[in-house]
Every structure is written in structure tokens, then in C-alpha cells.
GROMACS .gro file of C-alpha atoms in nm:
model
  368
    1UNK     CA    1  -0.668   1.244  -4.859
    2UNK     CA    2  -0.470   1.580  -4.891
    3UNK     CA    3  -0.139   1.547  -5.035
    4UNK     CA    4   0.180   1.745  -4.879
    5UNK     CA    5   0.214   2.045  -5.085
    6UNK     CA    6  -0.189   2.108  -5.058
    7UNK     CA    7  -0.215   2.077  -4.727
    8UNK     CA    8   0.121   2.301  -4.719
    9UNK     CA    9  -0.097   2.568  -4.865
   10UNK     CA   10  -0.386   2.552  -4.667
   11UNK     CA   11  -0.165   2.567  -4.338
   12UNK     CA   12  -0.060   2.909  -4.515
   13UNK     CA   13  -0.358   3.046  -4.542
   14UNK     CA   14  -0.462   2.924  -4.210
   15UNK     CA   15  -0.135   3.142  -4.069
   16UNK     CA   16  -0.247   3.465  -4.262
   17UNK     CA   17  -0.613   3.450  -4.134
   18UNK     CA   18  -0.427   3.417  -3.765
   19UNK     CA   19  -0.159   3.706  -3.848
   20UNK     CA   20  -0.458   3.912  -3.958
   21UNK     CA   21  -0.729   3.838  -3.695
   22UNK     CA   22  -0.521   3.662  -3.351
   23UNK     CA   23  -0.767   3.739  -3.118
   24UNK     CA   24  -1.094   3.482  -3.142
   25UNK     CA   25  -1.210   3.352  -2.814
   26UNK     CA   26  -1.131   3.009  -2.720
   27UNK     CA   27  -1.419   2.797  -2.837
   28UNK     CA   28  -1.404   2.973  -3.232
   29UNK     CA   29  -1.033   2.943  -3.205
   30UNK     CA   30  -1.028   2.570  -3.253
   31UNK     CA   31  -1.260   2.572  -3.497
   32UNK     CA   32  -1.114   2.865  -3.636
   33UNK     CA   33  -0.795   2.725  -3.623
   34UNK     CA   34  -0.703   2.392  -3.441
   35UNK     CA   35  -0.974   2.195  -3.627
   36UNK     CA   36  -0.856   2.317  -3.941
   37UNK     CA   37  -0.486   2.278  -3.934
   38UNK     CA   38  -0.532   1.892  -3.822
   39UNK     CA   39  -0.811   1.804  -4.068
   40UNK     CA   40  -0.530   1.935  -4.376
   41UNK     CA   41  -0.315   1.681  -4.238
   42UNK     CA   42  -0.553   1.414  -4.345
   43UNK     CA   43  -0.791   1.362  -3.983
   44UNK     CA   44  -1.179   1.357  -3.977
   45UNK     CA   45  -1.184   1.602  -3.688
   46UNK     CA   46  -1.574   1.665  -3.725
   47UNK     CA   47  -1.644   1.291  -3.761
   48UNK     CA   48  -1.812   1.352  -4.124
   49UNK     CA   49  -1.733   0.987  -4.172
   50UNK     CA   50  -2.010   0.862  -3.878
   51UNK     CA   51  -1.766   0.649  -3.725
   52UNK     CA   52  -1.866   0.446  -3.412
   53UNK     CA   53  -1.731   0.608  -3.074
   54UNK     CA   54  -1.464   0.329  -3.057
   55UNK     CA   55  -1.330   0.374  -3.389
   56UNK     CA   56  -1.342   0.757  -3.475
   57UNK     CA   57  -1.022   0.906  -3.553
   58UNK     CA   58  -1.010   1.184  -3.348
   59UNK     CA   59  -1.181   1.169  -2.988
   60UNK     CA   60  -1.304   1.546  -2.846
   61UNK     CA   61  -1.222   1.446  -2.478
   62UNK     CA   62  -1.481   1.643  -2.264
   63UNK     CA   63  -1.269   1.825  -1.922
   64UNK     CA   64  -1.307   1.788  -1.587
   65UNK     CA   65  -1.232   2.073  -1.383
   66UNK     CA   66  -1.057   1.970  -1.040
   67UNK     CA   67  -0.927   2.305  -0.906
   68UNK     CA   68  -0.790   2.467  -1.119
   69UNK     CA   69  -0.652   2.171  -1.321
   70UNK     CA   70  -0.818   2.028  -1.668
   71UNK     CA   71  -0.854   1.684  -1.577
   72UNK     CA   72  -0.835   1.587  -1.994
   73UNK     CA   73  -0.631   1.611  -2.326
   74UNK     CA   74  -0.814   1.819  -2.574
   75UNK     CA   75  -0.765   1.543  -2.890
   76UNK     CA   76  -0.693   1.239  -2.867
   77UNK     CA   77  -0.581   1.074  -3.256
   78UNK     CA   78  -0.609   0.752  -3.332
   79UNK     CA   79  -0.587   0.447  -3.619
   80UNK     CA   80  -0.821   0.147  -3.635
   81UNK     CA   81  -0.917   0.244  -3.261
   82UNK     CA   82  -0.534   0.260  -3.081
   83UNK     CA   83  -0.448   0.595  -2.977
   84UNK     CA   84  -0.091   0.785  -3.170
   85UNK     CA   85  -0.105   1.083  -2.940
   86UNK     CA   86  -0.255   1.371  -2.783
   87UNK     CA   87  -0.326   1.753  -2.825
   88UNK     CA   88  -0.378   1.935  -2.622
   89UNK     CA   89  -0.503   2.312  -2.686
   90UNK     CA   90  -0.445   2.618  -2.481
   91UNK     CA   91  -0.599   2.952  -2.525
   92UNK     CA   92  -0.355   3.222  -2.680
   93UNK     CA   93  -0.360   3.355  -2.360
   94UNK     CA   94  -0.146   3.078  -2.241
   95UNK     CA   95   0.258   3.070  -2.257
   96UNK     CA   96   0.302   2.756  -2.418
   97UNK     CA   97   0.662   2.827  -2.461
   98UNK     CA   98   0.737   2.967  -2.072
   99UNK     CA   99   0.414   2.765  -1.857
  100UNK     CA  100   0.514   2.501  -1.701
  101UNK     CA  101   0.193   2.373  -1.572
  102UNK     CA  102   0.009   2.246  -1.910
  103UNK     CA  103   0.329   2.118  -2.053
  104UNK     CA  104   0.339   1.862  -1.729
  105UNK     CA  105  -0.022   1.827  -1.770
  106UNK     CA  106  -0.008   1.713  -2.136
  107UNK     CA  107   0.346   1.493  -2.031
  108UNK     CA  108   0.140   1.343  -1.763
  109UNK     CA  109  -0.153   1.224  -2.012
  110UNK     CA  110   0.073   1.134  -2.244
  111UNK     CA  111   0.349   0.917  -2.007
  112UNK     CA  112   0.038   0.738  -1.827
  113UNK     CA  113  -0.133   0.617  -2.195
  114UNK     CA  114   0.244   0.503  -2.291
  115UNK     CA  115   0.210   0.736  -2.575
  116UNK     CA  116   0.577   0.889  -2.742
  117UNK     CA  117   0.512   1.183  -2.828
  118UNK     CA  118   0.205   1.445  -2.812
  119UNK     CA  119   0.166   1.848  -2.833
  120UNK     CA  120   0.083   2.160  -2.681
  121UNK     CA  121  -0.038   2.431  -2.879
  122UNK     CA  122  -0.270   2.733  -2.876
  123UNK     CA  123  -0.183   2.763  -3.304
  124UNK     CA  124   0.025   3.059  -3.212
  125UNK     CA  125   0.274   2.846  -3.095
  126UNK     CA  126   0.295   2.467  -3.115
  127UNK     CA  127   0.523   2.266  -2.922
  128UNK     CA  128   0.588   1.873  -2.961
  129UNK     CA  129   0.710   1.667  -2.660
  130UNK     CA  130   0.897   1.349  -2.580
  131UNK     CA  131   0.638   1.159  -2.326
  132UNK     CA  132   0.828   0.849  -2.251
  133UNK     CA  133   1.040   0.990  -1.951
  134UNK     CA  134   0.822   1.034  -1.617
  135UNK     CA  135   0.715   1.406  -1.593
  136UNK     CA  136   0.805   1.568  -1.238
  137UNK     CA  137   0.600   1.833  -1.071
  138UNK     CA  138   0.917   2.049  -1.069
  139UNK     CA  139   0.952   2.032  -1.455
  140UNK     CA  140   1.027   2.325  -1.682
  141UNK     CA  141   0.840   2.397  -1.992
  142UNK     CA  142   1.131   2.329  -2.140
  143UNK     CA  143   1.161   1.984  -1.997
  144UNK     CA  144   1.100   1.698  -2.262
  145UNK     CA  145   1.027   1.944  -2.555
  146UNK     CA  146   1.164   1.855  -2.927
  147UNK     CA  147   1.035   2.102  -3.142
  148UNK     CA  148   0.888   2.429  -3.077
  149UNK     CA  149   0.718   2.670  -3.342
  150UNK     CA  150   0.588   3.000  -3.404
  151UNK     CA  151   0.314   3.010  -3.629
  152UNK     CA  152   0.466   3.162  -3.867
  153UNK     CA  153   0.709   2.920  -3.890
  154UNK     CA  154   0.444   2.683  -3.954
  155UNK     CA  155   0.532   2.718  -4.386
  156UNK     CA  156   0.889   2.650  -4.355
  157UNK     CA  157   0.917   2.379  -4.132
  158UNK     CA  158   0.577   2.204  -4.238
  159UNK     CA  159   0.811   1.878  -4.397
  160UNK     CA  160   0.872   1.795  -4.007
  161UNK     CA  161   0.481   1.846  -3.885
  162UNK     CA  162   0.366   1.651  -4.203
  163UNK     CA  163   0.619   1.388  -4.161
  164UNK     CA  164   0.545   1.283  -3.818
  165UNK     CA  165   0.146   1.363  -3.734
  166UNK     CA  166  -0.038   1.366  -4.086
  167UNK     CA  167  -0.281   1.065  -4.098
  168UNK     CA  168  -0.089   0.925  -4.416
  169UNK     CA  169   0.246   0.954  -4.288
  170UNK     CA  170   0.140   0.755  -3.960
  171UNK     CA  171  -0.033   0.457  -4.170
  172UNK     CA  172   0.312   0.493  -4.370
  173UNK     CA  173   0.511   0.391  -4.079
  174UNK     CA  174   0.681   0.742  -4.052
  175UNK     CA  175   0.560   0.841  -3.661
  176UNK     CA  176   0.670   0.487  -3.558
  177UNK     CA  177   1.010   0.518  -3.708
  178UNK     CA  178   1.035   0.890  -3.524
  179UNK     CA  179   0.948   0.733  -3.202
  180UNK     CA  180   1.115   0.413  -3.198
  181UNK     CA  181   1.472   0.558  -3.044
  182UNK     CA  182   1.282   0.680  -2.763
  183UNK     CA  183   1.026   0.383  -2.697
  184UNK     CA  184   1.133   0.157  -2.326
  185UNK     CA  185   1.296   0.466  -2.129
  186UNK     CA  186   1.115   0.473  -1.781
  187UNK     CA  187   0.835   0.393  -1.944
  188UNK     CA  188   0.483   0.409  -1.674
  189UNK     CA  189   0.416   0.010  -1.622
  190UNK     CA  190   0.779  -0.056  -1.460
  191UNK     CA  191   0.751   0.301  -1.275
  192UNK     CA  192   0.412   0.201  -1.174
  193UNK     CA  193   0.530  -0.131  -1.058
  194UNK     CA  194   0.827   0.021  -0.809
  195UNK     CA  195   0.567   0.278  -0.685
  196UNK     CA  196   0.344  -0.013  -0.531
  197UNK     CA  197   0.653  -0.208  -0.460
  198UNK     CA  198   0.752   0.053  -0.220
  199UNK     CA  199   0.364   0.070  -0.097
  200UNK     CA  200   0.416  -0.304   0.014
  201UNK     CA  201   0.753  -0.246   0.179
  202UNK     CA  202   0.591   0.024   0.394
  203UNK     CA  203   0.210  -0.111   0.433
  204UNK     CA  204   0.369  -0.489   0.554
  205UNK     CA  205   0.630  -0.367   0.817
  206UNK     CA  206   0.334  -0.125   0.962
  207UNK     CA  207   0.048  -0.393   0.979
  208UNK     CA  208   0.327  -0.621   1.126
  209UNK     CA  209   0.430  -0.411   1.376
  210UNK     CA  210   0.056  -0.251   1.477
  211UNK     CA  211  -0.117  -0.598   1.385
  212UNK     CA  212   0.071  -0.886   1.591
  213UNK     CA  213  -0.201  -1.112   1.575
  214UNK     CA  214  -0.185  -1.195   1.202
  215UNK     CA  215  -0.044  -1.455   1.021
  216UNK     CA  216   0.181  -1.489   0.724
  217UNK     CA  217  -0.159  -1.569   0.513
  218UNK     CA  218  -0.350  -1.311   0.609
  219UNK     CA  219  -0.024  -1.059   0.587
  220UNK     CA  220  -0.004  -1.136   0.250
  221UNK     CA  221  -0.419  -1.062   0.233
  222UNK     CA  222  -0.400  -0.776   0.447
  223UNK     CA  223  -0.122  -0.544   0.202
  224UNK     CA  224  -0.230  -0.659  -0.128
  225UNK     CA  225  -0.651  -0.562  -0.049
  226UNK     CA  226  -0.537  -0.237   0.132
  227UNK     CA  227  -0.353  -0.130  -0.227
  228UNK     CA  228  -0.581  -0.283  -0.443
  229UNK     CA  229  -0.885  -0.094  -0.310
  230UNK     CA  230  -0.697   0.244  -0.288
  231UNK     CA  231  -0.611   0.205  -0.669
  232UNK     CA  232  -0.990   0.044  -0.781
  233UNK     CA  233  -1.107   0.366  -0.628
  234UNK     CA  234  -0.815   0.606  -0.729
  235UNK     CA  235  -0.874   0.455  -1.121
  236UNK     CA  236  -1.312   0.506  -1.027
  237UNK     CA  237  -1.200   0.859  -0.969
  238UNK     CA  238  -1.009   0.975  -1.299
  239UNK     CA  239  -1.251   0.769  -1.491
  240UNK     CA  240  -1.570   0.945  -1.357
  241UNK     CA  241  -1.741   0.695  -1.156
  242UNK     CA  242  -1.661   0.843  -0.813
  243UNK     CA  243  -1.602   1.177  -0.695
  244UNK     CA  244  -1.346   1.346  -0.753
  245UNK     CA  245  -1.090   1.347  -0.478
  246UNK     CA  246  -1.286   1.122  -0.194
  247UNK     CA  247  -0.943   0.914  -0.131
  248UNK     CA  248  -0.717   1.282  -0.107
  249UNK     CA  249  -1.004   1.464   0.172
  250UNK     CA  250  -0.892   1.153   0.378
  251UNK     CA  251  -0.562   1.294   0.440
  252UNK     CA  252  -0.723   1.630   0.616
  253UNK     CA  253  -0.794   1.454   0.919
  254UNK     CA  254  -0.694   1.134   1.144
  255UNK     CA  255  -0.722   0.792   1.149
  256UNK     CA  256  -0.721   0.757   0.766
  257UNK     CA  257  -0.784   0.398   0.757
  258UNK     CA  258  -1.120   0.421   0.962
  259UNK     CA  259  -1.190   0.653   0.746
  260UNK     CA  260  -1.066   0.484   0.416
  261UNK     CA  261  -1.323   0.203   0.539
  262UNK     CA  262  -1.636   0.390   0.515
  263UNK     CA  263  -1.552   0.456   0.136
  264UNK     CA  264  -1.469   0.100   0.070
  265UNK     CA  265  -1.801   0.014   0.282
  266UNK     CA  266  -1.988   0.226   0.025
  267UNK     CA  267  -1.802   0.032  -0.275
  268UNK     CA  268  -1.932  -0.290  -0.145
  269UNK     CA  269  -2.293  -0.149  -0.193
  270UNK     CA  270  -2.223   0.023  -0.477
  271UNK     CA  271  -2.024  -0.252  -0.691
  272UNK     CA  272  -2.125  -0.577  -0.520
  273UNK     CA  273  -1.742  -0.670  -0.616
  274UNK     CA  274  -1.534  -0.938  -0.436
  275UNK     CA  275  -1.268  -0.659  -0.373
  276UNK     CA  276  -1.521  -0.514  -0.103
  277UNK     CA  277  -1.699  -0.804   0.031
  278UNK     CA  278  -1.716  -0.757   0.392
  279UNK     CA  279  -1.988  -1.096   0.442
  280UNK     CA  280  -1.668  -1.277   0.392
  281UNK     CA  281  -1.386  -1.028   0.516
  282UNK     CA  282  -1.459  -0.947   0.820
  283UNK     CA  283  -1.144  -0.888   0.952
  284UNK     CA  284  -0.936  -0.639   0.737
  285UNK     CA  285  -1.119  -0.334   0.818
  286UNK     CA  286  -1.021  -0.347   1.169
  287UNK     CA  287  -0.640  -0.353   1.100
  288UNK     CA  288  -0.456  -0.072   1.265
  289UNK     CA  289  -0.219   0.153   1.005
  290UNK     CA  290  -0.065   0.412   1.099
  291UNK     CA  291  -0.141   0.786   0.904
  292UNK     CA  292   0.184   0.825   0.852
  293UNK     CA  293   0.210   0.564   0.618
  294UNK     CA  294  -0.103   0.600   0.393
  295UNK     CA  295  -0.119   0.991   0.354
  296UNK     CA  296   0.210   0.984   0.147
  297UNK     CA  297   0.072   0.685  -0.036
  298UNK     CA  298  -0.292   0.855  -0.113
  299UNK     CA  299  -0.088   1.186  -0.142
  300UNK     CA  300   0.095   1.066  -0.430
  301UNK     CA  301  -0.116   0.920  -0.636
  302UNK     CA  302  -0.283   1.286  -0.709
  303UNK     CA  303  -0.155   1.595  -0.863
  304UNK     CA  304   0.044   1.751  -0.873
  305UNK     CA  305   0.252   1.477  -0.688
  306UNK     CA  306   0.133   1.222  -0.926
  307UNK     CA  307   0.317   1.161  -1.278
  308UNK     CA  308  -0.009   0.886  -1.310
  309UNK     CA  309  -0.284   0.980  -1.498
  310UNK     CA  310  -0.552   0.654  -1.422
  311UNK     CA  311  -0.804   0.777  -1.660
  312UNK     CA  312  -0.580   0.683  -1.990
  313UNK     CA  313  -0.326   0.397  -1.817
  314UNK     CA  314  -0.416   0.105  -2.061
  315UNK     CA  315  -0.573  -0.206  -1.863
  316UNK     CA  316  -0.264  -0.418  -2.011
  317UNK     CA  317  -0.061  -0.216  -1.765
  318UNK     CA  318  -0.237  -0.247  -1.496
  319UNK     CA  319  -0.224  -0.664  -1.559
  320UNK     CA  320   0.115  -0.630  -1.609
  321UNK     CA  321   0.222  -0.526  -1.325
  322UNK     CA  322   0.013  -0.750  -1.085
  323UNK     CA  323   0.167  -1.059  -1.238
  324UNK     CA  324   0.478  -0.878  -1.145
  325UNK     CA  325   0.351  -0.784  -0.855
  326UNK     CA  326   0.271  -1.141  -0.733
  327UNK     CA  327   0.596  -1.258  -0.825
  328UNK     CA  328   0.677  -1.134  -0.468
  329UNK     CA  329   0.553  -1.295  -0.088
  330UNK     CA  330   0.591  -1.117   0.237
  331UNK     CA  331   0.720  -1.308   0.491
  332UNK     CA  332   0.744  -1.263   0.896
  333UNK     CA  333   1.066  -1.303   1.115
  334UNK     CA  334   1.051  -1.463   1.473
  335UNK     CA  335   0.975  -1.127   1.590
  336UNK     CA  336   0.678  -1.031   1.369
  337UNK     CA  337   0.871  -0.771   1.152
  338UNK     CA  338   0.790  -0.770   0.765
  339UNK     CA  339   0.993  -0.914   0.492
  340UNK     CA  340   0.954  -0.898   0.099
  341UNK     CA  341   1.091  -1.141  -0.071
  342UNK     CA  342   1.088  -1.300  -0.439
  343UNK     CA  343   0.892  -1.635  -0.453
  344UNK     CA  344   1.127  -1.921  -0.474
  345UNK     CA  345   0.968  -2.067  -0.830
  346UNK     CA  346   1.023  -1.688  -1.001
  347UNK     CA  347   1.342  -1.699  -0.847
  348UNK     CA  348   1.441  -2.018  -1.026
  349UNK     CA  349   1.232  -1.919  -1.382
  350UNK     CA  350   1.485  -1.574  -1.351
  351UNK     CA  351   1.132  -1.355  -1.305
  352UNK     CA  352   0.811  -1.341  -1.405
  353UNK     CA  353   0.694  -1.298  -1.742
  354UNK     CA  354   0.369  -1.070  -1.818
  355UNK     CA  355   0.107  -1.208  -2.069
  356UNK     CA  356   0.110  -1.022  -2.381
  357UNK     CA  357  -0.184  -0.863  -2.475
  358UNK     CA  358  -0.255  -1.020  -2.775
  359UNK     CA  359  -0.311  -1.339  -2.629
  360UNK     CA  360  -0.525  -1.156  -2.333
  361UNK     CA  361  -0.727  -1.014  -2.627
  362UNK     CA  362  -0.750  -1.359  -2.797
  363UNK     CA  363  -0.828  -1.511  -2.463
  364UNK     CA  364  -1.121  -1.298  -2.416
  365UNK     CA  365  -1.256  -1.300  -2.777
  366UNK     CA  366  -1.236  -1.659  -2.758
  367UNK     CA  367  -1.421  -1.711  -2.398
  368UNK     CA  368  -1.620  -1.450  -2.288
   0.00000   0.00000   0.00000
């Protein structure tokens, strides 16, 4: 493993080479340059080690062009398997410093994998950002940004680079120490879990008032299958087992949830899953919901609306925030209208309390 003041050297030679030549096209620029400045700070970029998928160090994500949005972080560095942060690298061509769009990009990654801190850089420029605040659409470059370099700089303030992101300063302790003052600030399972709460809220009072036939059972039913399917298949998107942006076309046009149906018709063949078993639900596909209610919902669960990125949210979040999630019943007045309301045991326990994921993972070790 390099120690400080070698690596310090190579980064300085890695800065001359750029000073002298600047102008390689993307795909020899990383391994011109990108590669090289993160394998002095101690990482197997290349693999050379022949780690297994799940535990190499540093994971080449491959990009998914949707628009004209890259659907992926560049780098993704890890230890013993658990991801530290992300990189994500621009072509000198790109503002890093002034561009707001792959700064929110690289926030959004970041926020959704609950990861502190990760960078944007093209070499020529390399700028480290505070991901645990919710990145907005509206954002600045500027927004959420701790450090930013010039290359050249690179020499001078290398302490701060090697202190927080080389390998041996991370097994050290030194990047969790950084990142500890900023770790629980709107962090993406408790904004995640107010984003569905409002779903509910809006989804019960609209079946109640286009759907007086139902009962308090099959209320309760009714809201929590309409937002778990939209989110099974959301999550199927980012992670590259559907197409991309089936659920957002639905919004072009009327009557949504007809619409929405066919899709989760096709899941049921596709998945054979009880989430889309229509043999024994044979009722919720003919609920009425108004478009006005689910294009904002499918709306904003997509860039550039979106501050979710369901490709990278851990499935501990997602677990989370259902038990949370449950904690809650809907309940009907006299005159049909939707209410939410806490369940009377959480009430009296003072809320519910998520299973950690340790004992999920020793659960599953142990059983499966």
C-alpha cells in the first residue's frame, strides 16, 4: 500500500502530464488520469487482485442513457463489500465548478445510497460534496459542495484528499470521523417515508370518494397495493429489469390507472409475484382514481423531480420504512371520506421501531 508522501509524488507527476497534454478524449482520460490518481491512494481500480463482483473495491458502474441524463455513478468504492462513496467523472469539457446538472446528479446517487460524501471531477477540477441533505432540482453547483480544487492545487492540499478518500485512511477510521457531524440530517429513509405518507393521504380520500362501495378492509388493501406496485415497478426500472420510463409515458394520456393496469397485468405474467396476482384480486384493478392524483405521484418519482435514485436505495430502507409505514390504518367516517390515523398499539409503544439490519442479515443467514 502507497504511503502519503509517495503517493503525494505520483499525484505530481500525474498534474504535470495534465498541465502538459489536457486534452485526451474521454475514455483515455480516466485511464490517463482518473484511474491513476485513485489507485495512488491505495484502490485496486483495475481489479489486479481478481476479486469476486461482490467484493471488489472499486465497481466500474456501466451508464444508462435516459435522455440526456447518465442514469449511473462512474465509481463506486467500497470495503469488505459496503460502499464509502461515489465518483463520478465528467469530461473536461464539463463545468464542474459552474454545471449544475451533474452535481445534482452525483447528490442524487449519493443521498439515495445514504452515502456522506462523494465527488465530481473531470481531474481538472475535483469537487467533494456533502450528500446527506436531499438534493433539489433547483440546486446550484454550488449547493452542498465542501471542497473544490484545481488541479494544480492537487500538491498542496493533497493532506485533505489523502486524509479522507485513500483506502488506508478509510480502514483507519479517518472518512468516518469526517462524516460523522453530518450523518442523520434529512437523511433518504425518513424523506422517503413522508413522500408515501403523503401518497396515502391523497390515494385514500380519492378511492373513498370515487369508490363508495368499499370497505375499511379493502381501503386499507386498495392504497397500500396501488403504491406498492408503482414503486416494485419504479425500483424494476432504475435497476434494469423494465424499461425505462413505462410508469412516466402513463402520464401523456388519460385514465392513468386503466392504463397503470395493463403494466401491472404484464408483471403478473412476467413475475408470477403475489403483488400482481389477479386469480385472487379481482377487484382492485377496477377502482376508479382520478389522474389528477397519480400523475404528480408517478411524476415525482422521476427526474428531474425526483431526489430518489431506486437503483442504489439499500433494501434496509426500503424495510424500514414499511414497518413505519404500517404503523398507520386508514379509517372511514359516516360519510365515506378517508382518514389516516396511527394504530392504537404504536400509539401506546410511542411508535414503531424498524428492525436493524443486522438481525435481518442474521435472520436470513440463519433461515433461508
Amino acid at each position: 500500500m502507497p504511503d502519503f508522501a509517495e503517493t503525494q509524488h505520483t499525484i505530481a507527476e500525474l498534474v504535470e502530464r495534465f498541465r502538459l497534454n489536457p486534452s485526451a478524449d474521454e475514455a483515455a482520460f480516466r485511464i490517463e488520469f482518473i484511474n491513476p490518481f485513485f489507485e495512488a491512494l491505495g484502490w485496486d481500480v483495475a481489479n489486479r487482485a481478481g476479486y469476486a463482483q461482490q467484493y471488489k473495491e472499486v465497481v466500474h458502474e456501466d451508464t444508462v442513457m435516459v435522455g440526456t441524463a447518465t442514469k449511473a455513478p462512474d465509481y463506486s468504492f467500497r470495503i469488505g463489500g459496503v460502499r464509502k462513496f461515489f465518483v463520478a467523472a465528467k469530461n473536461p469539457s464539463v463545468s464542474v465548478k459552474g454545471d449544475p446538472h451533474p452535481a445534482y446528479q452525483l447528490r442524487r446517487y449519493a443521498w439515495s445510497a445514504k452515502l456522506p460524501l462523494s465527488i465530481l471531477t473531470d481531474f481538472e477540477e475535483f469537487a467533494v460534496y456533502d450528500c446527506t441533505k436531499r438534493p433539489k432540482p433547483t440546486d446550484k453547483a454550488s449547493t452542498g459542495r465542501i471542497f473544490y480544487w484545481k488541479y494544480d492545487e492537487y500538491p498542496q492540499k493533497f493532506r485533505d484528499i489523502w486524509d479522507i478518500f485513500a483506502r488506508e485512511s478509510i480502514l483507519k477510521g479517518s472518512f468516518d470521523r469526517y462524516t460523522e457531524k453530518a450523518r442523520g440530517t434529512a437523511e433518504v429513509d425518513a424523506e422517503f417515508l413522508n413522500e408515501i405518507e403523503n401518497w396515502r393521504n391523497l390515494l385514500a380520500r380519492n378511492i373513498a370518494l370515487r369508490n363508495k362501495h368499499l370497505t375499511i378492509d379493502q381501503m386499507n388493501e386498495a392504497v397500500q397495493k396501488v403504491i406498492d406496485r408503482i414503486i416494485f415497478l419504479r425500483m424494476a426500472e432504475d435497476r434494469g429489469i423494465e424499461a425505462q420510463g413505462r410508469l412516466l409515458a402513463l402520464v401523456n394520456a388519460a385514465n392513468i390507472y386503466n392504463r397503470l393496469g395493463k403494466l401491472c397485468e404484464a408483471a403478473d405474467a412476467k413475475y408470477n409475484s403475489g403483488l400482481f396476482d389477479f386469480k385472487s384480486d379481482t377487484w382492485t384493478l377496477d377502482l376508479k382514481i382520478d389522474d389528477k392524483i397519480l400523475k404528480p405521484i408517478i411524476k415525482g418519482i422521476y427526474y428531474p423531480d425526483s431526489p430518489y435514485e431506486f437503483s442504489v436505495i439499500p433494501p434496509e430502507i426500503l424495510g424500514n420504512v414499511y414497518e413505519q409505514f404500517l404503523g398507520k390504518v386508514i379509517r372511514l367516517t359516516p360519510g365515506h371520506y378517508a382518514r389516516v390515523e396511527e394504530k392504537p398499539e404504536v400509539k401506546k409503544a410511542g411508535g414503531v421501531y424498524y428492525t436493524p439490519k443486522y438481525i435481518v442479515d442474521y435472520i436470513v443467514k440463519n433461515t433461508v
